[in-house]
Amino acid sequence: MVQKESMEELIAAARGEIEVDLLLLGGSVANLISGEVRRADVAVHRGMIVGFSCSSARETVHLDDLILAPGFIDGHVHIESSMVTVPEYARAVVPHGTTTVIADPHEIANVWGEEGVRYILHSARDVPLNVFVMLPSCVPATDMETAGALLGPDSLAGLLREEGVIGLAEVMNYPGVIFRDPQLMDKIRLAGGRLVDGHAPRLSGQDLSAYICAGIRSDHECTTLAEADEKLFSGMFIMLREGSAASNLSELLPLITPENSRHFLFVSDDRHPRDILLEGHIDFMLRRAIREGLDPIVALQISSLNAARYFGLADLGAIAPGYRADIAVLDGLEEPRVVQVFKDGRLVARDGDLIVRMNKPARALHKPMQIATLSRRSFEIRAGKGPARTIGIVPGQIITRSLSLFPRIRDGVVLPDIDQDILKLAVIERHRATGNVGLGLVQGFRLMKGALATSVAHDSHNIVVVGTGDEEMLAAVSAIKGMNGGLVAVEGGRALASLPLPVAGLLSESHMQEVAEGIDECIDAAKGLGCCLKDPFMALSFLSLPVIPELKLTDRGLVDVPAFRLVPLFE
């Protein structure tokens, strides 16, 4: 709320009665409300846009032949997936024109609970990026895995009072909604009229209607045009996702028309450091959408105004009087590149670099992992009858296939089969030293030797490892424990490459460029072991996510996601 004195000063500035702080001169405004591009100056005072002219200004910036657009808004992101702290994340995305993100700290909450959410909120202070938080609704995501924390209704009630918290994040447990799980119902009621985001892959028909009747208004898990069309017709906002693991933008763009375009917004969800640094953020989605035929003004609306309206951020998403002066300056509209960024009327980025200093991030405790003692026998799989349920990788997607394959067996023990590309997969509980080790099989990595492991393993973030032998898998897990979290590629019991992530086993406190280089080294090492996937560690991190079809593995065993139950390895 604008204070009385500030409001009166803004009115005076808008009328030209006093000198304004800043005049952006000579550019053209992409007006997303009127749907046009028009030559106009922009007057800014106290971080707010006060009009298109002024009597005088303390500072004038010439933006001749450039386009002024509202700062971009990422409608759903797990900042933790960038593997850096909030300030380092801001350093990377703000130069790409992103001035607001709607963060779901679901990942760190699964490790640290309330403390994790408060860490993100505290870290977001004094950075040139608006970070609004949707509270994690499913910690843990299911009862078929062991998380490091529990966020029940009482915990959420306290967090809802925190500044910057605006609603309830993706409700992944859609069976819990449909069958009216009491605790989940309490969480949704607790939102009390605030937004509740959805997460319901492939949900359709009466079950979809039931899900929406709980007050859930969006979905970012559409992978086909038909799915998105049904959800749009049912009244949902469609989040167009272009992440590193799941890319659905091109598939869904044909659904957008002038009549329905206001019900779409761009989201990154999970976007890895290298993709942000090389391709961009929301600006990358904007360019792709325009390149594939979407009208530039509509694409810009989806980049900012639509998200602002959906989330009730009344002073964001437009360049008009009374809106915050969060502005992305573009070099054109055919293939728009961000050349300058203003945050609250202050120039914060130019030509791809952040030009303002930031405080050091909130210091996080480096808590040691709690892992029970393991041996090579911890990874031994006893053979059963019939074919084995095997997780089939789908390149470029976080969904998997449930395959029925016959693995290689010797003396009643399942062995990795490099010829058939059937490898061992394990998920090791790392929060409470329960000793839980979930064992399974996976096809799609094409490893010829060694093992890969990571502590970034959605959603409970236990340690997940794939390998060609038990000794190699044990060595990989030991390396992860020794780093207190991270990524590693192992051969012959020795780490070929690794990336430490000591903050909750999810984040580094280094710059994003350093983290990206570390990831690249791990990926290169994995390719040297024969792996064929673009980013095997990203693929590995989603194999333990028991809310995305079809077959996944947690520390408690194999999960048949459509049936939402644990199943034996052998059919």
Coordinates of C-alpha atoms in Angstrom, one line a residue:
M1 CA 0.0 0.0 0.0
V2 CA 1.3 3.4 -1.0
Q3 CA 1.7 5.7 2.1
K4 CA -0.2 9.0 2.1
E5 CA 2.9 11.2 1.7
S6 CA 4.2 9.0 -1.1
M7 CA 0.9 8.9 -2.9
E8 CA 0.6 12.7 -2.9
E9 CA 4.2 13.0 -4.1
L10 CA 3.5 10.6 -7.0
I11 CA 0.4 12.6 -7.9
A12 CA 2.4 15.8 -8.0
A13 CA 5.1 14.1 -10.1
A14 CA 2.5 12.8 -12.5
R15 CA 1.1 16.3 -12.9
G16 CA 4.5 17.8 -13.6
E17 CA 4.4 19.9 -10.4
I18 CA 7.8 18.5 -9.2
E19 CA 10.9 17.2 -10.8
V20 CA 10.9 13.4 -11.3
D21 CA 13.8 11.1 -10.6
L22 CA 14.2 9.7 -14.1
L23 CA 13.0 10.2 -17.7
L24 CA 13.5 7.4 -20.3
L25 CA 13.6 9.3 -23.5
G26 CA 13.1 8.4 -27.1
G27 CA 12.0 4.8 -26.9
S28 CA 8.8 3.1 -27.9
V29 CA 6.6 1.5 -25.3
A30 CA 5.1 -2.0 -25.7
N31 CA 1.8 -1.3 -24.1
L32 CA 0.5 -4.7 -23.1
I33 CA -2.8 -3.3 -21.9
S34 CA -3.8 -1.5 -25.1
G35 CA -2.0 -4.1 -27.2
E36 CA 0.2 -1.7 -29.2
V37 CA 3.7 -0.3 -29.6
R38 CA 3.8 3.5 -29.5
R39 CA 6.6 6.1 -29.4
A40 CA 6.5 7.5 -25.8
D41 CA 8.8 8.8 -23.1
V42 CA 8.5 7.3 -19.6
A43 CA 8.7 9.3 -16.4
V44 CA 9.7 7.5 -13.2
H45 CA 9.6 8.8 -9.6
R46 CA 10.3 6.9 -6.4
G47 CA 10.5 3.7 -8.4
M48 CA 7.1 4.1 -9.9
I49 CA 6.0 5.0 -13.4
V50 CA 4.2 8.4 -13.2
G51 CA 3.4 9.1 -16.8
F52 CA 4.7 9.7 -20.3
S53 CA 6.0 13.3 -19.8
C54 CA 7.4 15.5 -17.2
S55 CA 8.4 19.1 -16.6
S56 CA 12.0 18.2 -15.6
A57 CA 14.0 15.2 -14.5
R58 CA 17.1 14.7 -12.3
E59 CA 18.4 12.1 -14.8
T60 CA 17.6 11.4 -18.4
V61 CA 18.4 8.2 -20.2
H62 CA 18.2 8.2 -24.0
L63 CA 16.7 5.0 -25.5
D64 CA 16.3 6.0 -29.1
D65 CA 15.0 3.2 -31.4
L66 CA 14.6 0.7 -28.4
I67 CA 11.5 -1.0 -27.1
L68 CA 10.5 -0.7 -23.5
A69 CA 8.6 -3.7 -22.2
P70 CA 7.5 -4.6 -18.6
G71 CA 10.1 -6.7 -16.7
F72 CA 9.5 -10.4 -17.4
I73 CA 7.8 -12.7 -14.8
D74 CA 8.5 -16.4 -14.3
G75 CA 5.2 -17.8 -13.1
H76 CA 6.6 -21.0 -11.5
V77 CA 10.2 -21.8 -10.6
H78 CA 12.2 -23.8 -8.2
I79 CA 15.2 -21.6 -7.7
E80 CA 17.0 -24.5 -6.1
S81 CA 17.2 -26.2 -9.6
S82 CA 19.7 -23.5 -10.6
M83 CA 21.9 -24.9 -7.9
V84 CA 22.9 -21.5 -6.7
T85 CA 21.7 -19.1 -3.9
V86 CA 19.0 -16.5 -4.6
P87 CA 21.5 -13.6 -5.0
E88 CA 23.5 -15.6 -7.6
Y89 CA 20.3 -16.6 -9.3
A90 CA 19.3 -12.9 -9.5
R91 CA 22.7 -12.1 -10.9
A92 CA 22.0 -14.5 -13.8
V93 CA 18.4 -13.9 -14.7
V94 CA 17.9 -10.2 -14.2
P95 CA 20.2 -9.2 -17.1
H96 CA 17.8 -11.4 -19.2
G97 CA 15.0 -9.0 -18.3
T98 CA 13.4 -11.1 -15.5
T99 CA 12.5 -8.8 -12.7
T100 CA 10.0 -11.1 -10.9
V101 CA 9.8 -14.8 -10.1
I102 CA 7.1 -16.8 -8.4
A103 CA 9.2 -19.3 -6.4
D104 CA 8.1 -22.6 -4.9
P105 CA 10.9 -23.6 -2.5
H106 CA 9.6 -27.1 -2.5
E107 CA 13.1 -28.6 -3.0
I108 CA 14.8 -27.1 0.0
A109 CA 11.6 -27.5 2.1
N110 CA 11.8 -31.3 1.5
V111 CA 15.2 -31.2 3.1
W112 CA 15.0 -28.5 5.8
G113 CA 11.2 -27.8 6.1
E114 CA 10.2 -24.4 7.5
E115 CA 13.9 -23.4 7.9
G116 CA 14.4 -24.0 4.2
V117 CA 11.5 -21.7 3.2
R118 CA 12.6 -19.0 5.6
Y119 CA 16.2 -19.3 4.2
I120 CA 14.8 -18.6 0.7
L121 CA 12.7 -15.6 1.9
H122 CA 15.6 -14.2 3.8
S123 CA 18.0 -14.6 0.9
A124 CA 15.6 -12.7 -1.4
R125 CA 16.0 -9.5 0.6
D126 CA 18.0 -6.7 -1.0
V127 CA 18.4 -8.3 -4.4
P128 CA 17.2 -6.6 -7.6
L129 CA 14.6 -9.2 -8.2
N130 CA 11.0 -9.6 -6.8
V131 CA 10.8 -13.0 -5.3
F132 CA 7.3 -14.0 -4.3
V133 CA 6.8 -17.4 -2.6
M134 CA 4.1 -19.9 -3.1
L135 CA 4.3 -22.2 -0.1
P136 CA 5.1 -25.9 -0.8
S137 CA 1.8 -27.9 -0.5
C138 CA 3.3 -31.4 -0.6
V139 CA 6.2 -31.9 1.8
P140 CA 6.7 -34.7 1.5
A141 CA 5.1 -35.1 -1.9
T142 CA 3.8 -38.6 -1.1
D143 CA 3.9 -41.2 1.6
M144 CA 5.9 -43.5 -0.6
E145 CA 9.3 -41.8 0.1
T146 CA 11.2 -40.5 3.0
A147 CA 11.8 -36.7 3.1
G148 CA 13.8 -34.6 5.5
A149 CA 10.9 -32.7 6.8
L150 CA 7.1 -32.4 7.1
L151 CA 5.2 -29.2 6.3
G152 CA 1.8 -29.7 7.8
P153 CA -1.1 -27.2 8.1
D154 CA 0.3 -25.7 11.3
S155 CA 3.7 -25.0 9.7
L156 CA 2.1 -23.4 6.7
A157 CA -0.2 -21.2 8.8
G158 CA 2.9 -19.6 10.3
L159 CA 4.6 -19.2 7.0
L160 CA 1.5 -17.6 5.4
R161 CA 2.1 -14.6 7.6
E162 CA 5.5 -14.0 6.1
E163 CA 6.0 -11.0 3.8
G164 CA 6.3 -12.2 0.2
V165 CA 4.2 -15.3 0.6
I166 CA 1.2 -15.1 -1.8
G167 CA -0.3 -18.6 -2.0
L168 CA -0.1 -22.3 -2.1
A169 CA 2.2 -24.0 -4.6
E170 CA 1.6 -26.8 -7.0
V171 CA -0.6 -29.5 -5.5
M172 CA 1.2 -32.6 -6.8
N173 CA -0.8 -35.1 -4.8
Y174 CA -3.8 -35.0 -7.1
P175 CA -5.1 -38.4 -5.9
G176 CA -5.1 -36.8 -2.4
V177 CA -7.3 -34.1 -3.7
I178 CA -9.6 -36.4 -5.6
F179 CA -10.0 -38.8 -2.7
R180 CA -10.1 -35.9 -0.2
D181 CA -7.1 -36.6 2.0
P182 CA -8.0 -34.7 5.3
Q183 CA -4.6 -33.1 5.8
L184 CA -4.3 -31.9 2.2
M185 CA -7.8 -30.5 2.3
D186 CA -6.8 -28.6 5.4
K187 CA -3.8 -27.1 3.6
I188 CA -6.0 -26.0 0.7
R189 CA -8.5 -24.4 3.0
L190 CA -5.7 -22.7 4.8
A191 CA -4.9 -20.7 1.6
G192 CA -8.0 -18.8 2.5
G193 CA -8.8 -17.3 -0.9
R194 CA -5.2 -17.0 -2.0
L195 CA -4.1 -18.7 -5.2
V196 CA -3.5 -22.4 -5.3
D197 CA -1.4 -23.7 -8.2
G198 CA -1.8 -27.1 -9.8
H199 CA 0.3 -30.0 -10.9
A200 CA -1.7 -32.7 -12.5
P201 CA -0.1 -34.5 -15.5
R202 CA -2.6 -36.3 -17.7
L203 CA -5.5 -35.7 -15.3
S204 CA -8.7 -35.7 -17.3
G205 CA -12.5 -35.9 -17.2
Q206 CA -14.4 -36.0 -14.0
D207 CA -11.2 -36.3 -11.9
L208 CA -9.9 -33.1 -13.5
S209 CA -13.2 -31.4 -12.7
A210 CA -12.9 -32.6 -9.1
Y211 CA -9.4 -31.4 -8.8
I212 CA -10.3 -27.9 -10.1
C213 CA -13.3 -27.8 -7.7
A214 CA -10.8 -27.7 -4.8
G215 CA -9.9 -24.2 -6.0
I216 CA -6.8 -25.1 -8.0
R217 CA -6.5 -22.7 -10.9
S218 CA -3.3 -23.5 -13.0
D219 CA -1.3 -26.3 -14.4
H220 CA 2.3 -26.5 -15.8
E221 CA 2.4 -30.2 -16.6
C222 CA 0.6 -30.3 -19.9
T223 CA 2.6 -32.3 -22.5
T224 CA 0.1 -32.5 -25.3
L225 CA -2.2 -30.1 -27.1
A226 CA -5.3 -32.2 -26.2
E227 CA -4.4 -32.1 -22.5
A228 CA -3.8 -28.4 -22.4
D229 CA -7.0 -27.8 -24.4
E230 CA -9.1 -29.7 -21.9
K231 CA -7.6 -27.9 -19.0
L232 CA -8.1 -24.5 -20.6
F233 CA -11.7 -25.3 -21.4
S234 CA -12.1 -26.4 -17.8
G235 CA -11.0 -22.9 -16.7
M236 CA -7.3 -23.4 -15.8
F237 CA -4.5 -21.0 -16.6
I238 CA -1.9 -22.9 -18.7
M239 CA 1.7 -22.4 -17.7
L240 CA 3.9 -22.8 -20.8
R241 CA 7.0 -24.6 -19.5
E242 CA 10.4 -24.5 -21.1
G243 CA 12.7 -26.0 -18.6
S244 CA 15.8 -28.0 -18.9
A245 CA 14.2 -31.4 -18.2
A246 CA 10.7 -30.8 -19.6
S247 CA 10.1 -28.5 -22.6
N248 CA 6.5 -28.2 -23.7
L249 CA 6.4 -24.7 -25.2
S250 CA 6.4 -25.6 -28.9
E251 CA 3.9 -28.4 -28.4
L252 CA 1.4 -26.1 -26.8
L253 CA 1.8 -22.8 -28.7
P254 CA -0.8 -23.7 -31.4
L255 CA -3.5 -23.6 -28.7
I256 CA -3.0 -19.9 -28.2
T257 CA -5.5 -17.6 -29.9
P258 CA -6.3 -13.9 -29.6
E259 CA -9.4 -14.9 -27.6
N260 CA -7.7 -17.1 -25.0
S261 CA -4.1 -15.7 -24.8
R262 CA -4.6 -14.0 -21.5
H263 CA -4.9 -17.4 -19.8
F264 CA -1.3 -18.4 -20.6
L265 CA 2.0 -17.6 -18.9
F266 CA 5.6 -18.6 -19.2
V267 CA 7.4 -20.6 -16.5
S268 CA 10.8 -22.2 -16.3
D269 CA 10.1 -24.7 -13.5
D270 CA 13.5 -26.3 -13.5
R271 CA 16.1 -24.6 -15.6
H272 CA 19.8 -25.5 -15.2
P273 CA 22.7 -23.0 -14.9
R274 CA 24.2 -23.7 -18.4
D275 CA 20.8 -23.2 -20.1
I276 CA 20.2 -19.9 -18.3
L277 CA 23.7 -18.6 -19.1
L278 CA 23.8 -19.7 -22.8
E279 CA 20.1 -19.5 -23.9
G280 CA 18.5 -17.1 -21.4
H281 CA 15.4 -17.3 -19.2
I282 CA 11.9 -15.9 -20.0
D283 CA 13.5 -13.9 -22.8
F284 CA 14.5 -17.3 -24.4
M285 CA 10.8 -18.4 -24.3
L286 CA 9.7 -15.0 -25.7
R287 CA 12.1 -15.3 -28.7
R288 CA 11.1 -18.9 -29.4
A289 CA 7.4 -18.1 -29.2
I290 CA 7.8 -15.2 -31.7
R291 CA 10.0 -17.3 -33.9
E292 CA 7.3 -20.0 -34.1
G293 CA 4.7 -17.5 -35.2
L294 CA 3.2 -15.9 -32.0
D295 CA 2.4 -12.2 -32.2
P296 CA 5.1 -10.3 -30.4
I297 CA 2.6 -8.3 -28.3
V298 CA 0.8 -11.5 -27.3
A299 CA 4.2 -13.1 -26.5
L300 CA 5.1 -10.1 -24.3
Q301 CA 1.7 -10.3 -22.5
I302 CA 2.5 -14.0 -21.7
S303 CA 5.9 -12.9 -20.5
S304 CA 4.7 -10.5 -17.9
L305 CA 1.2 -9.0 -17.8
N306 CA -0.7 -12.4 -17.7
A307 CA 1.3 -13.6 -14.7
A308 CA 0.9 -10.3 -12.9
R309 CA -2.9 -10.5 -13.3
Y310 CA -3.1 -14.2 -12.4
F311 CA -1.1 -13.8 -9.2
G312 CA -2.8 -10.5 -8.2
L313 CA 0.4 -8.4 -8.5
A314 CA -1.5 -5.3 -9.4
D315 CA 1.5 -2.9 -9.8
L316 CA 3.5 -5.2 -12.1
G317 CA 3.3 -6.4 -15.7
A318 CA 2.7 -3.1 -17.6
I319 CA 4.3 0.2 -18.4
A320 CA 1.7 2.7 -17.3
P321 CA 1.2 5.2 -14.5
G322 CA 0.9 3.6 -11.1
Y323 CA 3.0 0.6 -12.1
R324 CA 6.4 -0.2 -10.7
A325 CA 9.3 0.8 -13.0
D326 CA 10.5 -2.7 -13.7
I327 CA 11.4 -2.4 -17.3
A328 CA 13.2 -4.6 -19.9
V329 CA 14.7 -2.6 -22.7
L330 CA 14.7 -4.6 -26.0
D331 CA 16.6 -4.0 -29.2
G332 CA 13.5 -5.0 -31.3
L333 CA 10.5 -7.3 -31.5
E334 CA 11.4 -9.7 -34.2
E335 CA 14.2 -11.4 -32.3
P336 CA 14.1 -9.4 -29.0
R337 CA 17.3 -9.2 -27.0
V338 CA 17.5 -7.4 -23.6
V339 CA 20.0 -4.6 -23.6
Q340 CA 19.1 -2.8 -20.4
V341 CA 17.1 -3.6 -17.3
F342 CA 15.6 -1.1 -14.8
K343 CA 14.4 -2.4 -11.4
D344 CA 12.2 0.1 -9.5
G345 CA 13.5 2.8 -11.7
R346 CA 17.2 2.0 -11.2
L347 CA 19.4 0.7 -14.0
V348 CA 20.6 -2.7 -12.7
A349 CA 21.8 -4.5 -15.8
R350 CA 23.3 -3.6 -19.2
D351 CA 24.4 -5.8 -22.1
G352 CA 24.0 -9.1 -20.2
D353 CA 25.7 -8.1 -17.0
L354 CA 24.4 -7.1 -13.6
I355 CA 25.9 -3.7 -12.8
V356 CA 24.8 -3.3 -9.1
R357 CA 26.4 -4.8 -6.1
M358 CA 24.5 -7.2 -3.9
N359 CA 24.9 -8.2 -0.3
K360 CA 26.3 -11.6 0.5
P361 CA 23.6 -14.3 0.7
A362 CA 22.2 -15.4 4.0
R363 CA 24.6 -17.9 5.5
A364 CA 23.2 -21.4 5.4
L365 CA 24.2 -24.2 7.8
H366 CA 26.0 -27.0 6.2
K367 CA 24.3 -29.9 7.9
P368 CA 25.9 -33.3 7.5
M369 CA 23.9 -36.0 5.7
Q370 CA 22.5 -38.8 7.8
I371 CA 23.2 -42.0 5.9
A372 CA 23.2 -45.5 7.4
T373 CA 26.3 -47.7 6.8
L374 CA 26.3 -49.2 3.3
S375 CA 28.2 -52.0 1.6
R376 CA 28.2 -53.4 -1.9
R377 CA 25.6 -55.9 -0.8
S378 CA 23.3 -52.9 -0.2
F379 CA 22.9 -52.8 -4.0
E380 CA 22.3 -56.5 -4.6
I381 CA 19.0 -57.3 -6.3
R382 CA 17.6 -60.9 -5.8
A383 CA 15.9 -62.2 -8.9
G384 CA 12.2 -63.0 -9.1
K385 CA 9.9 -64.7 -11.6
G386 CA 8.8 -63.2 -14.9
P387 CA 9.9 -59.9 -16.4
A388 CA 11.1 -57.0 -14.3
R389 CA 9.5 -53.6 -14.2
T390 CA 12.1 -51.3 -15.7
I391 CA 12.1 -47.5 -15.9
G392 CA 12.4 -46.4 -19.5
I393 CA 14.0 -42.9 -20.0
V394 CA 12.1 -40.6 -22.3
P395 CA 14.8 -38.1 -23.6
G396 CA 13.8 -34.5 -23.0
Q397 CA 10.9 -35.3 -20.7
I398 CA 10.5 -36.1 -17.0
I399 CA 7.9 -38.7 -17.6
T400 CA 9.1 -42.3 -18.0
R401 CA 7.8 -45.5 -19.5
S402 CA 7.1 -48.6 -17.5
L403 CA 8.9 -51.4 -19.4
S404 CA 8.7 -55.2 -18.9
L405 CA 12.2 -56.5 -19.6
F406 CA 14.2 -59.7 -18.8
P407 CA 17.4 -58.6 -17.1
R408 CA 20.6 -60.7 -16.9
I409 CA 20.6 -63.1 -13.9
R410 CA 23.3 -65.2 -12.4
D411 CA 23.1 -67.4 -9.3
G412 CA 19.8 -65.8 -8.5
V413 CA 21.2 -62.2 -8.6
V414 CA 20.3 -59.5 -11.1
L415 CA 23.3 -58.2 -13.0
P416 CA 23.6 -55.0 -15.0
D417 CA 23.3 -55.8 -18.7
I418 CA 25.3 -53.3 -20.8
D419 CA 24.3 -55.0 -24.1
Q420 CA 20.6 -54.4 -23.4
D421 CA 21.3 -51.1 -21.6
I422 CA 19.6 -52.4 -18.4
L423 CA 21.4 -50.8 -15.5
K424 CA 20.9 -50.8 -11.8
L425 CA 19.3 -47.8 -10.1
A426 CA 19.2 -47.1 -6.4
V427 CA 17.8 -44.4 -4.1
I428 CA 19.5 -44.1 -0.7
E429 CA 17.7 -42.3 2.1
R430 CA 20.0 -39.5 3.4
H431 CA 18.0 -37.5 6.0
R432 CA 17.4 -39.8 9.0
A433 CA 19.8 -42.7 8.5
T434 CA 16.9 -45.2 8.2
G435 CA 18.9 -47.5 6.0
N436 CA 16.3 -47.4 3.3
V437 CA 17.7 -48.4 -0.1
G438 CA 15.2 -48.6 -3.0
L439 CA 16.5 -50.8 -5.8
G440 CA 15.4 -50.9 -9.4
L441 CA 16.4 -51.1 -13.1
V442 CA 16.6 -48.4 -15.8
Q443 CA 17.1 -48.3 -19.5
G444 CA 18.2 -45.3 -21.4
F445 CA 21.6 -44.2 -19.9
R446 CA 23.8 -46.3 -22.1
L447 CA 26.6 -46.3 -19.5
M448 CA 29.4 -48.8 -20.5
K449 CA 31.2 -48.5 -17.2
G450 CA 31.3 -46.6 -13.9
A451 CA 28.4 -44.9 -12.0
L452 CA 26.7 -41.6 -11.7
A453 CA 25.1 -40.2 -8.5
T454 CA 23.4 -37.0 -7.3
S455 CA 21.8 -35.7 -4.1
V456 CA 19.5 -33.5 -6.3
A457 CA 16.7 -36.1 -6.5
H458 CA 13.1 -34.8 -6.7
D459 CA 11.2 -34.5 -4.6
S460 CA 12.6 -35.8 -1.3
H461 CA 16.2 -35.3 -2.5
N462 CA 17.7 -38.6 -1.3
I463 CA 20.7 -39.8 -3.1
V464 CA 20.0 -41.5 -6.5
V465 CA 22.7 -43.5 -8.3
V466 CA 22.9 -45.5 -11.5
G467 CA 25.7 -47.8 -12.3
T468 CA 27.3 -50.8 -14.1
G469 CA 28.3 -52.5 -10.8
D470 CA 27.7 -52.5 -7.1
E471 CA 31.2 -51.4 -6.1
E472 CA 31.0 -48.4 -8.5
M473 CA 27.6 -47.4 -7.1
L474 CA 28.9 -47.6 -3.5
A475 CA 31.9 -45.4 -4.4
A476 CA 29.6 -42.8 -6.0
V477 CA 27.3 -42.7 -3.0
S478 CA 30.4 -42.4 -0.7
A479 CA 31.6 -39.5 -2.8
I480 CA 28.3 -37.7 -2.5
K481 CA 28.3 -38.1 1.3
G482 CA 31.9 -36.8 1.5
M483 CA 30.9 -33.6 -0.3
N484 CA 27.7 -33.2 1.8
G485 CA 25.8 -33.4 -1.5
G486 CA 26.4 -32.8 -5.1
L487 CA 27.0 -34.6 -8.4
V488 CA 29.6 -37.2 -9.2
A489 CA 30.8 -39.5 -12.0
V490 CA 32.8 -42.5 -10.9
E491 CA 35.0 -45.0 -12.6
G492 CA 37.1 -47.7 -11.0
G493 CA 36.0 -46.5 -7.6
R494 CA 37.5 -43.0 -8.3
A495 CA 35.7 -39.7 -8.9
L496 CA 36.3 -38.5 -12.4
A497 CA 34.4 -35.3 -11.9
S498 CA 32.3 -33.8 -9.1
L499 CA 30.3 -30.7 -8.1
P500 CA 29.9 -30.1 -4.4
L501 CA 26.4 -28.7 -3.3
P502 CA 26.9 -28.3 0.4
V503 CA 23.7 -26.2 1.1
A504 CA 21.1 -28.8 1.8
G505 CA 22.7 -31.0 -0.8
L506 CA 21.1 -28.8 -3.4
L507 CA 23.0 -25.5 -3.6
S508 CA 26.4 -24.1 -4.2
E509 CA 27.5 -20.7 -2.8
S510 CA 29.6 -20.1 -5.9
H511 CA 28.8 -18.0 -8.9
M512 CA 26.5 -19.7 -11.5
Q513 CA 29.3 -19.7 -14.1
E514 CA 31.4 -21.8 -11.8
V515 CA 28.5 -24.2 -11.1
A516 CA 27.8 -24.5 -14.8
E517 CA 31.4 -25.4 -15.4
G518 CA 31.2 -28.0 -12.7
I519 CA 28.1 -29.5 -14.2
D520 CA 29.7 -29.6 -17.6
E521 CA 32.7 -31.5 -16.2
C522 CA 30.4 -34.1 -14.7
I523 CA 28.4 -34.4 -17.9
D524 CA 31.6 -34.8 -20.0
A525 CA 32.8 -37.5 -17.6
A526 CA 29.5 -39.3 -17.9
K527 CA 29.8 -39.2 -21.7
G528 CA 33.2 -40.6 -21.3
L529 CA 31.6 -43.5 -19.5
G530 CA 29.3 -44.0 -22.6
C531 CA 26.2 -42.1 -21.5
C532 CA 24.1 -40.9 -24.4
L533 CA 21.8 -38.4 -22.6
K534 CA 22.2 -34.6 -23.0
D535 CA 22.2 -34.1 -19.3
P536 CA 22.2 -37.5 -17.4
F537 CA 22.2 -35.8 -14.0
M538 CA 19.0 -33.9 -14.8
A539 CA 17.5 -37.1 -16.0
L540 CA 18.7 -39.0 -12.9
S541 CA 17.3 -36.4 -10.6
F542 CA 13.7 -37.0 -11.8
L543 CA 13.7 -40.8 -11.7
S544 CA 12.8 -40.6 -8.0
L545 CA 9.8 -38.2 -8.5
P546 CA 6.8 -40.4 -7.7
V547 CA 4.1 -37.9 -8.9
I548 CA 5.2 -38.0 -12.6
P549 CA 4.2 -41.0 -14.7
E550 CA 4.8 -43.8 -15.3
L551 CA 7.3 -45.7 -13.2
K552 CA 9.7 -44.2 -10.6
L553 CA 11.9 -45.3 -7.7
T554 CA 12.1 -43.9 -4.2
D555 CA 14.0 -45.1 -1.1
R556 CA 11.0 -47.3 -0.3
G557 CA 10.8 -49.0 -3.7
L558 CA 9.3 -48.9 -7.2
V559 CA 6.2 -46.6 -7.6
D560 CA 3.6 -47.2 -10.2
V561 CA 2.5 -43.6 -10.6
P562 CA -0.8 -44.0 -12.4
A563 CA -1.8 -46.5 -9.7
F564 CA -0.1 -44.4 -7.0
R565 CA 1.2 -47.4 -5.2
L566 CA 4.4 -49.3 -4.5
V567 CA 4.9 -52.3 -6.7
P568 CA 7.4 -55.2 -6.7
L569 CA 10.3 -55.2 -9.2
F570 CA 9.4 -58.5 -10.7
E571 CA 5.9 -58.8 -12.2

